């Protein structure tokens, strides 16, 4: 067992990648649970893709500086998130259609910008990430995302939960009128921060994977929101470590390996998890079925 | 000590549903809000709940008991997510939000209030069940438990019996009687007149205005100034 884990002890780049991945899994867990409960998984994915043009333009101008690329990614990600909803309403498009137009446009512009760099920008790195080459700035950003998310979500947990589960009650409950909108803003701000922090490790195409996939898997393991968050964090960490090892031993692209392992965890959870999985539902039916005499 | 309506106009500036609603509904009343579809029942309740601004005029809720100053509202289609990962007890505890705020911890008295609310609606034995597994009637009773925990003086219910069976309806009517017995005012929009007969007062909305009367048809007072009502005839709610 220890032998399988030895790359984390033998190679510094593996240890750094594991540290960054664990931090991002911790940051993504509560955010993912709320995104899934709010049925906004695809919106999160769209915002993840939307970081590309800003990242590409900033990398082009700065020669690939991690900090500048991060700022560029944050700018376009936030811009698409803030404008896609209102623009959809103004154009009378369904909101998901508006997000699709915006993120495809962002992706296309990003790819064009990156290819205009004449080799200065590594398009593969922007699209698929480079978790094994995570530098100090990206690692620090991942740790900051984990800490700030933990603090922010603790502060807004109660109003965000009520607003997510029953928004009309939140508005008419007689509680503080500002609490719901403030909780939402904090939540989306933390989501933007974590998505941008994940971008260096997993790239624009899969950056939201570490937030969404463990949250989807966690619903098969826990019934209450706090336990779901703990399960998502655990599953996220497991997926990251497994993905890094798969990548190390099979020489597979690291972002794809991590996301594949997370998808594997979702499938396994949906089959054998104790809550509403295929197995638990069939066991429940079997126990209720009349016994043959 | 009552709900005071002062020249209230409801709806939207471009689509006025009713205007000139004035009058007083006494504390501790059980009022059935009746009227045809589109008469403005839901619009009036949304306006009183603060979900929608009045087009004109104002209303005042002046409770005799200090802690009854708030208004609770249960819409016809609650926005509670059907797959919400909540137990019945947690749903009832949500009613403490206005009092506890961001970080307040429920005290022993709050826990007792939740116990009592679940007992009143007959869900004590299901307090640990997930709300996603409840029947329509059980879910409505759980939402009534949350209203009880909210501890408001004015409780607004929009078609509370529309999706429940006879047994649950009887239980919910018992809960409403309990609330009224505690001095709270309940206003419930109801389309079924047989069901409305359980309420001593009827607040009837029609194109001629709003009339408050006893359910035995004896008119008490008009809540609408007729000339204003006719200028804002209900077309839709």
Short mmCIF file of C-alpha atoms in Angstrom, two decimals:
data_model
loop_
_atom_site.label_atom_id
_atom_site.label_comp_id
_atom_site.label_asym_id
_atom_site.label_seq_id
_atom_site.Cartn_x
_atom_site.Cartn_y
_atom_site.Cartn_z
CA UNK A 1 0.00 0.00 0.00
CA UNK A 2 2.77 2.36 1.04
CA UNK A 3 4.58 1.42 -2.18
CA UNK A 4 1.71 2.71 -4.27
CA UNK A 5 1.81 6.03 -2.42
CA UNK A 6 5.62 6.32 -2.58
CA UNK A 7 5.67 8.84 -5.48
CA UNK A 8 4.19 11.42 -3.07
CA UNK A 9 7.20 10.94 -0.77
CA UNK A 10 9.86 10.38 -3.41
CA UNK A 11 9.10 13.28 -5.77
CA UNK A 12 8.62 16.87 -4.72
CA UNK A 13 6.44 17.71 -7.73
CA UNK A 14 4.02 14.93 -6.73
CA UNK A 15 3.88 16.19 -3.16
CA UNK A 16 3.20 19.75 -4.37
CA UNK A 17 0.52 18.54 -6.78
CA UNK A 18 -1.10 16.52 -3.99
CA UNK A 19 -1.00 19.52 -1.65
CA UNK A 20 -2.59 21.79 -4.27
CA UNK A 21 -5.20 19.16 -5.16
CA UNK A 22 -6.16 18.56 -1.54
CA UNK A 23 -6.54 22.33 -0.97
CA UNK A 24 -8.76 22.63 -4.06
CA UNK A 25 -10.83 19.60 -3.02
CA UNK A 26 -11.40 21.19 0.39
CA UNK A 27 -12.37 24.53 -1.21
CA UNK A 28 -14.63 22.88 -3.79
CA UNK A 29 -16.56 20.59 -1.43
CA UNK A 30 -19.02 23.07 0.15
CA UNK A 31 -19.30 25.08 -3.08
CA UNK A 32 -20.09 21.98 -5.12
CA UNK A 33 -22.77 20.80 -2.70
CA UNK A 34 -24.55 24.16 -2.95
CA UNK A 35 -24.10 24.34 -6.74
CA UNK A 36 -25.69 20.91 -7.13
CA UNK A 37 -28.53 21.77 -4.71
CA UNK A 38 -29.17 24.99 -6.66
CA UNK A 39 -29.13 22.96 -9.90
CA UNK A 40 -26.38 25.15 -11.27
CA UNK A 41 -23.77 22.51 -12.11
CA UNK A 42 -23.70 23.48 -15.78
CA UNK A 43 -23.55 27.21 -15.00
CA UNK A 44 -20.46 26.48 -12.91
CA UNK A 45 -18.99 24.57 -15.84
CA UNK A 46 -19.72 27.48 -18.19
CA UNK A 47 -17.95 29.91 -15.87
CA UNK A 48 -14.99 27.53 -15.71
CA UNK A 49 -14.69 27.60 -19.50
CA UNK A 50 -15.11 31.37 -19.55
CA UNK A 51 -11.80 31.97 -17.79
CA UNK A 52 -9.91 31.01 -20.96
CA UNK A 53 -9.88 34.28 -22.98
CA UNK A 54 -8.73 36.35 -20.00
CA UNK A 55 -6.09 33.80 -19.10
CA UNK A 56 -4.87 33.58 -22.71
CA UNK A 57 -4.76 37.36 -23.20
CA UNK A 58 -2.98 37.89 -19.88
CA UNK A 59 -0.50 35.08 -20.59
CA UNK A 60 0.15 36.61 -24.00
CA UNK A 61 0.87 40.03 -22.52
CA UNK A 62 2.87 38.86 -19.53
CA UNK A 63 4.80 36.04 -21.20
CA UNK A 64 3.06 33.39 -19.10
CA UNK A 65 3.24 34.89 -15.57
CA UNK A 66 1.05 32.79 -13.25
CA UNK A 67 -0.18 35.78 -11.25
CA UNK A 68 -1.12 37.88 -14.28
CA UNK A 69 -2.74 34.86 -15.97
CA UNK A 70 -4.77 34.28 -12.81
CA UNK A 71 -5.98 37.89 -12.76
CA UNK A 72 -6.94 37.69 -16.44
CA UNK A 73 -8.80 34.43 -15.85
CA UNK A 74 -10.66 35.93 -12.89
CA UNK A 75 -11.69 38.98 -14.93
CA UNK A 76 -13.32 37.13 -17.84
CA UNK A 77 -14.78 34.40 -15.63
CA UNK A 78 -16.47 37.00 -13.45
CA UNK A 79 -17.53 39.07 -16.46
CA UNK A 80 -19.25 36.13 -18.16
CA UNK A 81 -20.90 35.09 -14.92
CA UNK A 82 -22.20 38.61 -14.23
CA UNK A 83 -23.40 39.33 -17.77
CA UNK A 84 -24.70 35.98 -19.10
CA UNK A 85 -27.81 35.94 -16.89
CA UNK A 86 -28.91 39.58 -17.47
CA UNK A 87 -28.05 39.36 -21.19
CA UNK A 88 -30.17 36.20 -21.53
CA UNK A 89 -33.10 37.96 -19.88
CA UNK A 90 -32.66 41.07 -22.07
CA UNK A 91 -32.57 38.92 -25.23
CA UNK A 92 -35.43 36.74 -23.92
CA UNK A 93 -33.30 33.62 -24.19
CA UNK A 94 -33.55 30.77 -21.67
CA UNK A 95 -30.78 31.32 -19.13
CA UNK A 96 -28.95 28.08 -19.97
CA UNK A 97 -28.97 29.02 -23.68
CA UNK A 98 -27.43 32.40 -22.81
CA UNK A 99 -24.70 30.71 -20.77
CA UNK A 100 -24.00 28.29 -23.67
CA UNK A 101 -23.54 31.19 -26.12
CA UNK A 102 -21.27 33.06 -23.72
CA UNK A 103 -19.03 30.20 -22.76
CA UNK A 104 -18.65 28.90 -26.31
CA UNK A 105 -17.74 32.42 -27.42
CA UNK A 106 -15.25 32.69 -24.53
CA UNK A 107 -13.73 29.32 -25.37
CA UNK A 108 -13.39 30.15 -29.09
CA UNK A 109 -11.86 33.57 -28.42
CA UNK A 110 -9.51 32.05 -25.85
CA UNK A 111 -8.27 29.37 -28.24
CA UNK A 112 -7.73 31.96 -31.00
CA UNK A 113 -5.84 34.28 -28.65
CA UNK A 114 -3.67 31.45 -27.39
CA UNK A 115 -2.80 30.29 -30.90
CA UNK A 116 -1.88 33.86 -31.89
CA UNK A 117 0.91 33.83 -29.34
CA UNK A 118 3.30 32.10 -31.72
CA UNK A 119 4.29 29.44 -29.22
CA UNK A 120 4.56 31.77 -26.20
CA UNK A 121 1.41 30.20 -24.74
CA UNK A 122 1.00 26.53 -24.09
CA UNK A 123 -2.61 25.96 -25.24
CA UNK A 124 -2.66 22.45 -23.80
CA UNK A 125 -1.75 23.85 -20.38
CA UNK A 126 -4.53 26.46 -20.56
CA UNK A 127 -7.14 23.92 -21.67
CA UNK A 128 -6.14 20.90 -19.60
CA UNK A 129 -4.00 22.30 -16.78
CA UNK A 130 -0.64 21.21 -15.45
CA UNK A 131 -1.14 19.93 -11.92
CA UNK A 132 2.30 18.34 -11.84
CA UNK A 133 3.97 21.64 -12.72
CA UNK A 134 2.04 23.72 -10.18
CA UNK A 135 4.24 26.65 -9.07
CA UNK A 136 4.39 28.52 -5.77
CA UNK A 137 1.89 31.19 -6.86
CA UNK A 138 -0.71 28.62 -7.98
CA UNK A 139 -0.14 26.53 -4.84
CA UNK A 140 -0.54 29.61 -2.63
CA UNK A 141 -3.72 30.56 -4.50
CA UNK A 142 -5.14 27.05 -3.94
CA UNK A 143 -4.39 27.26 -0.21
CA UNK A 144 -5.90 30.77 0.00
CA UNK A 145 -9.01 29.52 -1.83
CA UNK A 146 -9.37 26.68 0.71
CA UNK A 147 -9.01 28.96 3.74
CA UNK A 148 -11.14 31.84 2.43
CA UNK A 149 -13.85 29.44 1.27
CA UNK A 150 -13.95 27.73 4.67
CA UNK A 151 -14.31 31.10 6.44
CA UNK A 152 -16.77 32.57 3.91
CA UNK A 153 -19.02 29.54 3.81
CA UNK A 154 -19.11 29.34 7.60
CA UNK A 155 -20.23 32.97 7.73
CA UNK A 156 -23.05 32.63 5.18
CA UNK A 157 -23.93 28.96 5.70
CA UNK A 158 -27.31 29.46 7.35
CA UNK A 159 -28.84 32.09 5.01
CA UNK A 160 -27.32 30.41 1.95
CA UNK A 161 -28.83 27.06 2.94
CA UNK A 162 -32.30 28.55 3.48
CA UNK A 163 -32.06 30.62 0.28
CA UNK A 164 -31.01 27.50 -1.64
CA UNK A 165 -33.66 25.17 -0.26
CA UNK A 166 -36.61 27.58 -0.02
CA UNK A 167 -35.99 31.03 -1.59
CA UNK A 168 -39.56 32.32 -1.08
CA UNK A 169 -39.35 31.52 2.63
CA UNK A 170 -36.01 33.33 2.81
CA UNK A 171 -37.60 36.48 1.40
CA UNK A 172 -40.80 36.38 3.47
CA UNK A 173 -39.55 34.93 6.75
CA UNK A 174 -39.19 38.26 8.50
CA UNK A 175 -35.41 37.80 8.79
CA UNK A 176 -32.79 40.27 7.59
CA UNK A 177 -33.66 41.21 3.99
CA UNK A 178 -29.98 41.58 3.03
CA UNK A 179 -28.96 38.14 4.21
CA UNK A 180 -30.11 36.17 1.13
CA UNK A 181 -28.56 38.41 -1.54
CA UNK A 182 -25.33 38.86 0.48
CA UNK A 183 -25.03 35.09 1.02
CA UNK A 184 -25.50 34.53 -2.72
CA UNK A 185 -22.87 37.12 -3.62
CA UNK A 186 -20.35 35.65 -1.18
CA UNK A 187 -21.06 32.17 -2.54
CA UNK A 188 -20.54 33.17 -6.18
CA UNK A 189 -17.43 35.19 -5.27
CA UNK A 190 -15.93 32.13 -3.55
CA UNK A 191 -16.91 29.99 -6.53
CA UNK A 192 -15.08 32.36 -8.88
CA UNK A 193 -12.00 32.31 -6.63
CA UNK A 194 -11.93 28.51 -6.43
CA UNK A 195 -12.59 28.07 -10.16
CA UNK A 196 -9.69 30.37 -11.01
CA UNK A 197 -7.47 28.63 -8.45
CA UNK A 198 -8.39 25.23 -9.97
CA UNK A 199 -7.70 26.49 -13.48
CA UNK A 200 -3.90 26.11 -13.14
CA UNK A 201 -4.19 22.49 -12.08
CA UNK A 202 -7.05 21.28 -14.26
CA UNK A 203 -7.26 23.84 -17.09
CA UNK A 204 -10.23 25.76 -18.43
CA UNK A 205 -12.09 22.67 -19.64
CA UNK A 206 -12.11 20.73 -16.39
CA UNK A 207 -11.48 23.31 -13.64
CA UNK A 208 -14.99 22.93 -12.18
CA UNK A 209 -14.62 19.10 -12.10
CA UNK A 210 -12.99 19.11 -8.68
CA UNK A 211 -15.92 21.15 -7.32
CA UNK A 212 -18.88 19.44 -8.98
CA UNK A 213 -17.98 15.75 -9.25
CA UNK A 214 -17.25 15.05 -5.54
CA UNK A 215 -20.47 16.91 -4.66
CA UNK A 216 -22.51 14.70 -7.00
CA UNK A 217 -20.89 11.57 -5.54
CA UNK A 218 -21.43 12.80 -1.96
CA UNK A 219 -25.22 12.80 -2.36
CA UNK A 220 -25.04 8.99 -2.46
CA UNK A 221 -23.20 8.85 0.87
CA UNK A 222 -24.94 11.37 3.14
CA UNK A 223 -28.42 12.70 3.83
CA UNK A 224 -27.67 15.97 5.62
CA UNK A 225 -25.86 18.95 4.09
CA UNK A 226 -22.97 19.05 6.63
CA UNK A 227 -22.27 15.34 6.12
CA UNK A 228 -22.50 15.82 2.35
CA UNK A 229 -19.82 18.51 2.56
CA UNK A 230 -17.54 16.25 4.61
CA UNK A 231 -18.14 13.36 2.17
CA UNK A 232 -17.45 15.61 -0.84
CA UNK A 233 -14.18 16.77 0.70
CA UNK A 234 -13.12 13.16 1.39
CA UNK A 235 -14.13 11.96 -2.07
CA UNK A 236 -12.43 14.95 -3.71
CA UNK A 237 -9.16 14.25 -1.90
CA UNK A 238 -9.41 10.55 -2.81
CA UNK A 239 -10.04 11.41 -6.47
CA UNK A 240 -7.11 13.84 -6.61
CA UNK A 241 -4.64 11.41 -5.05
CA UNK A 242 -5.86 8.51 -7.20
CA UNK A 243 -5.70 10.70 -10.33
CA UNK A 244 -2.16 11.80 -9.58
CA UNK A 245 -1.05 8.21 -9.08
CA UNK A 246 -2.77 7.05 -12.27
CA UNK A 247 -1.11 9.89 -14.12
CA UNK A 248 2.31 9.04 -12.59
CA UNK A 249 2.19 5.30 -13.24
CA UNK A 250 0.49 5.37 -16.67
CA UNK A 251 2.04 8.63 -17.91
CA UNK A 252 -1.50 9.92 -18.52
CA UNK A 253 -2.39 13.65 -18.72
CA UNK A 254 -2.85 14.63 -15.09
CA UNK A 255 -6.03 16.76 -15.34
CA UNK A 256 -7.79 14.09 -17.35
CA UNK A 257 -6.61 11.40 -14.92
CA UNK A 258 -7.97 13.31 -11.89
CA UNK A 259 -11.32 14.01 -13.56
CA UNK A 260 -11.56 10.36 -14.73
CA UNK A 261 -10.97 9.15 -11.17
CA UNK A 262 -13.61 11.57 -9.87
CA UNK A 263 -16.08 10.32 -12.50
CA UNK A 264 -15.22 6.77 -11.41
CA UNK A 265 -16.05 7.74 -7.82
CA UNK A 266 -19.40 9.20 -8.96
CA UNK A 267 -20.23 5.95 -10.77
CA UNK A 268 -19.13 3.76 -7.85
CA UNK A 269 -21.08 5.94 -5.39
CA UNK A 270 -24.22 5.82 -7.54
CA UNK A 271 -23.98 2.04 -7.56
CA UNK A 272 -23.09 1.20 -3.96
CA UNK A 273 -23.46 4.36 -1.81
CA UNK A 274 -25.80 3.95 1.20
CA UNK A 275 -28.18 6.75 0.16
CA UNK A 276 -30.38 6.37 -2.94
CA UNK A 277 -27.79 4.39 -4.90
CA UNK A 278 -28.87 1.62 -7.27
CA UNK A 279 -27.91 -0.99 -4.67
CA UNK A 280 -29.58 0.69 -1.69
CA UNK A 281 -32.80 1.28 -3.62
CA UNK A 282 -32.95 -2.33 -4.76
CA UNK A 283 -32.16 -3.60 -1.26
CA UNK A 284 -35.00 -1.42 0.03
CA UNK A 285 -37.38 -2.86 -2.56
CA UNK A 286 -36.27 -6.40 -1.78
CA UNK A 287 -36.88 -5.95 1.93
CA UNK A 288 -40.38 -4.57 1.25
CA UNK A 289 -41.32 -7.26 -1.26
CA UNK A 290 -43.63 -10.03 0.04
CA UNK A 291 -41.74 -13.21 0.75
CA UNK A 292 -42.62 -16.35 -1.15
CA UNK A 293 -44.03 -18.97 1.18
CA UNK B 1 -54.58 45.57 17.61
CA UNK B 2 -55.41 44.48 14.10
CA UNK B 3 -54.64 44.49 10.41
CA UNK B 4 -55.40 47.99 9.13
CA UNK B 5 -55.78 48.56 5.39
CA UNK B 6 -55.55 52.12 4.20
CA UNK B 7 -56.72 52.77 0.63
CA UNK B 8 -54.70 49.80 -0.60
CA UNK B 9 -54.37 49.21 -4.35
CA UNK B 10 -52.93 45.85 -5.46
CA UNK B 11 -51.58 44.49 -8.73
CA UNK B 12 -49.25 46.31 -11.07
CA UNK B 13 -49.38 49.94 -12.25
CA UNK B 14 -50.27 48.74 -15.77
CA UNK B 15 -52.62 46.02 -14.53
CA UNK B 16 -54.43 47.09 -11.40
CA UNK B 17 -56.23 44.18 -9.74
CA UNK B 18 -58.14 46.08 -7.06
CA UNK B 19 -57.99 49.55 -5.57
CA UNK B 20 -59.31 51.40 -2.56
CA UNK B 21 -59.20 48.48 -0.11
CA UNK B 22 -59.63 49.95 3.34
CA UNK B 23 -60.81 48.74 6.73
CA UNK B 24 -59.75 46.69 9.71
CA UNK B 25 -59.46 42.99 10.42
CA UNK B 26 -59.42 42.35 14.15
CA UNK B 27 -56.67 40.48 16.00
CA UNK B 28 -57.31 36.77 16.50
CA UNK B 29 -59.57 36.36 13.46
CA UNK B 30 -59.78 33.36 11.15
CA UNK B 31 -60.59 34.79 7.74
CA UNK B 32 -61.28 32.88 4.52
CA UNK B 33 -60.30 34.92 1.50
CA UNK B 34 -62.68 33.85 -1.24
CA UNK B 35 -63.39 34.87 -4.79
CA UNK B 36 -63.24 33.56 -8.32
CA UNK B 37 -59.99 32.78 -10.13
CA UNK B 38 -58.36 36.07 -11.02
CA UNK B 39 -60.19 38.01 -8.32
CA UNK B 40 -56.87 38.93 -6.72
CA UNK B 41 -56.66 36.59 -3.72
CA UNK B 42 -53.03 35.58 -4.29
CA UNK B 43 -52.05 39.13 -5.26
CA UNK B 44 -53.53 40.47 -2.02
CA UNK B 45 -51.73 37.85 0.08
CA UNK B 46 -48.43 38.46 -1.75
CA UNK B 47 -48.86 42.18 -1.10
CA UNK B 48 -49.59 41.69 2.61
CA UNK B 49 -46.60 39.32 2.84
CA UNK B 50 -44.33 42.04 1.45
CA UNK B 51 -43.48 39.95 -1.61
CA UNK B 52 -45.07 42.54 -3.90
CA UNK B 53 -45.36 46.30 -3.35
CA UNK B 54 -48.81 47.86 -3.20
CA UNK B 55 -49.59 50.07 -6.19
CA UNK B 56 -51.02 52.62 -3.81
CA UNK B 57 -51.96 52.98 -0.16
CA UNK B 58 -50.57 51.04 2.77
CA UNK B 59 -51.34 48.41 5.37
CA UNK B 60 -50.33 48.15 9.00
CA UNK B 61 -50.07 45.08 11.13
CA UNK B 62 -50.44 46.22 14.71
CA UNK B 63 -50.14 43.18 16.98
CA UNK B 64 -51.23 43.30 20.59
CA UNK B 65 -48.48 40.83 21.60
CA UNK B 66 -44.96 42.17 21.00
CA UNK B 67 -43.53 38.92 19.66
CA UNK B 68 -46.43 38.62 17.19
CA UNK B 69 -45.30 41.64 15.18
CA UNK B 70 -44.08 39.59 12.21
CA UNK B 71 -46.09 38.26 9.28
CA UNK B 72 -45.74 34.67 8.03
CA UNK B 73 -46.72 33.56 4.55
CA UNK B 74 -47.19 30.16 2.95
CA UNK B 75 -47.56 30.52 -0.84
CA UNK B 76 -49.72 28.18 -2.90
CA UNK B 77 -46.62 26.69 -4.54
CA UNK B 78 -43.94 26.67 -1.85
CA UNK B 79 -40.46 27.03 -3.26
CA UNK B 80 -39.07 24.29 -1.00
CA UNK B 81 -37.02 21.99 -3.22
CA UNK B 82 -38.70 18.57 -3.36
CA UNK B 83 -35.33 16.83 -2.91
CA UNK B 84 -34.18 19.13 -0.09
CA UNK B 85 -31.80 17.17 2.17
CA UNK B 86 -33.65 18.12 5.34
CA UNK B 87 -35.40 16.21 8.09
CA UNK B 88 -38.89 17.25 9.18
CA UNK B 89 -37.39 18.64 12.39
CA UNK B 90 -34.83 20.71 10.47
CA UNK B 91 -37.58 22.10 8.24
CA UNK B 92 -39.56 23.18 11.30
CA UNK B 93 -36.38 24.65 12.83
CA UNK B 94 -36.02 26.87 9.74
CA UNK B 95 -38.81 28.93 11.33
CA UNK B 96 -36.28 30.19 13.90
CA UNK B 97 -34.21 31.97 11.23
CA UNK B 98 -35.68 35.45 11.72
CA UNK B 99 -34.94 35.30 15.45
CA UNK B 100 -31.58 33.52 15.45
CA UNK B 101 -29.99 35.23 12.43
CA UNK B 102 -26.53 34.22 11.22
CA UNK B 103 -25.00 32.73 14.34
CA UNK B 104 -27.68 32.43 17.05
CA UNK B 105 -27.90 29.03 18.68
CA UNK B 106 -31.34 27.56 19.42
CA UNK B 107 -31.93 27.48 23.17
CA UNK B 108 -33.91 24.93 25.17
CA UNK B 109 -37.03 27.07 24.74
CA UNK B 110 -36.58 26.97 20.94
CA UNK B 111 -36.20 23.18 20.98
CA UNK B 112 -39.37 22.93 23.06
CA UNK B 113 -41.14 25.16 20.54
CA UNK B 114 -40.11 22.85 17.70
CA UNK B 115 -41.28 19.80 19.71
CA UNK B 116 -44.59 21.50 20.38
CA UNK B 117 -45.04 22.54 16.73
CA UNK B 118 -44.39 18.99 15.50
CA UNK B 119 -46.80 17.70 18.11
CA UNK B 120 -49.53 20.14 17.05
CA UNK B 121 -49.31 19.08 13.39
CA UNK B 122 -49.05 15.39 14.35
CA UNK B 123 -45.58 14.76 12.96
CA UNK B 124 -43.64 14.07 16.17
CA UNK B 125 -43.07 10.46 15.17
CA UNK B 126 -41.75 11.50 11.74
CA UNK B 127 -39.36 14.22 12.94
CA UNK B 128 -36.30 12.41 11.60
CA UNK B 129 -37.82 11.56 8.20
CA UNK B 130 -36.40 13.30 5.12
CA UNK B 131 -38.93 15.81 3.75
CA UNK B 132 -38.37 14.34 0.25
CA UNK B 133 -40.09 11.14 1.42
CA UNK B 134 -43.24 12.82 2.79
CA UNK B 135 -46.65 12.70 1.12
CA UNK B 136 -48.26 15.97 -0.01
CA UNK B 137 -50.39 16.18 3.14
CA UNK B 138 -47.48 15.38 5.45
CA UNK B 139 -45.32 18.00 3.75
CA UNK B 140 -48.04 20.63 4.20
CA UNK B 141 -48.26 19.70 7.90
CA UNK B 142 -44.47 20.06 8.17
CA UNK B 143 -44.72 23.52 6.58
CA UNK B 144 -47.46 24.38 9.11
CA UNK B 145 -45.03 23.28 11.84
CA UNK B 146 -42.50 25.76 10.45
CA UNK B 147 -45.17 28.49 10.51
CA UNK B 148 -45.89 27.61 14.15
CA UNK B 149 -42.19 27.91 15.03
CA UNK B 150 -42.06 31.30 13.26
CA UNK B 151 -44.39 32.54 16.01
CA UNK B 152 -45.97 35.32 13.92
CA UNK B 153 -49.15 37.21 14.73
CA UNK B 154 -50.49 37.33 11.17
CA UNK B 155 -50.38 34.11 9.13
CA UNK B 156 -51.20 34.26 5.42
CA UNK B 157 -52.02 30.98 3.66
CA UNK B 158 -52.57 30.71 -0.09
CA UNK B 159 -54.80 27.69 -0.92
CA UNK B 160 -53.42 25.62 1.97
CA UNK B 161 -55.75 22.66 1.38
CA UNK B 162 -55.48 22.35 -2.39
CA UNK B 163 -53.15 19.33 -2.44
CA UNK B 164 -54.06 17.46 0.73
CA UNK B 165 -56.45 14.62 1.58
CA UNK B 166 -59.43 14.94 3.94
CA UNK B 167 -57.52 13.68 6.99
CA UNK B 168 -54.69 16.16 6.51
CA UNK B 169 -57.18 18.96 5.84
CA UNK B 170 -58.92 18.21 9.16
CA UNK B 171 -55.54 18.29 10.93
CA UNK B 172 -54.57 21.57 9.28
CA UNK B 173 -57.90 23.12 10.26
CA UNK B 174 -57.21 22.04 13.86
CA UNK B 175 -53.82 23.77 13.68
CA UNK B 176 -55.45 26.97 12.37
CA UNK B 177 -57.94 26.86 15.26
CA UNK B 178 -55.01 26.43 17.64
CA UNK B 179 -53.27 29.50 16.17
CA UNK B 180 -56.45 31.59 16.42
CA UNK B 181 -56.89 30.39 20.00
CA UNK B 182 -53.45 31.84 20.74
CA UNK B 183 -54.61 35.24 19.45
CA UNK B 184 -53.05 35.05 16.00
CA UNK B 185 -54.86 36.21 12.88
CA UNK B 186 -55.07 33.77 9.97
CA UNK B 187 -56.06 34.81 6.45
CA UNK B 188 -56.38 31.87 4.05
CA UNK B 189 -57.21 32.08 0.34
CA UNK B 190 -59.64 29.22 -0.28
CA UNK B 191 -61.51 28.31 -3.46
CA UNK B 192 -63.65 25.55 -1.91
CA UNK B 193 -66.61 27.19 -0.16
CA UNK B 194 -67.37 24.05 1.90
CA UNK B 195 -63.90 24.32 3.32
CA UNK B 196 -64.28 28.09 3.79
CA UNK B 197 -67.27 27.45 6.09
CA UNK B 198 -64.79 26.43 8.78
CA UNK B 199 -63.73 30.08 8.96
CA UNK B 200 -66.03 32.47 10.87
CA UNK B 201 -65.17 35.44 8.64
CA UNK B 202 -65.21 35.63 4.86
CA UNK B 203 -63.31 38.24 2.96
CA UNK B 204 -64.83 38.13 -0.49
CA UNK B 205 -63.10 39.64 -3.50
CA UNK B 206 -65.12 40.32 -6.64
CA UNK B 207 -65.29 42.85 -9.41
CA UNK B 208 -67.43 44.96 -7.08
CA UNK B 209 -64.69 45.16 -4.46
CA UNK B 210 -63.76 43.51 -1.20
CA UNK B 211 -66.47 42.62 1.34
CA UNK B 212 -65.83 41.34 4.85
CA UNK B 213 -68.74 39.32 6.18
CA UNK B 214 -69.60 36.43 8.46
CA UNK B 215 -69.70 33.06 6.77
CA UNK B 216 -73.46 32.96 7.51
CA UNK B 217 -73.74 35.67 4.83
CA UNK B 218 -74.47 38.56 7.17
CA UNK B 219 -72.49 41.49 5.82
CA UNK B 220 -70.23 43.19 8.35
CA UNK B 221 -68.66 45.99 6.44
CA UNK B 222 -67.32 46.82 3.04
CA UNK B 223 -63.54 46.88 2.86
CA UNK B 224 -63.62 48.69 -0.45
CA UNK B 225 -64.86 52.11 -1.30
CA UNK B 226 -67.14 51.15 -4.21
CA UNK B 227 -66.18 53.99 -6.54
CA UNK B 228 -62.48 53.09 -6.17
CA UNK B 229 -63.08 49.40 -6.59
CA UNK B 230 -64.94 49.88 -9.84
CA UNK B 231 -62.05 51.88 -11.23
CA UNK B 232 -59.69 48.98 -10.59
CA UNK B 233 -61.76 45.98 -11.50
CA UNK B 234 -59.96 42.65 -11.19
CA UNK B 235 -58.98 41.09 -14.45
CA UNK B 236 -56.26 38.73 -13.32
CA UNK B 237 -54.17 38.05 -10.24
#
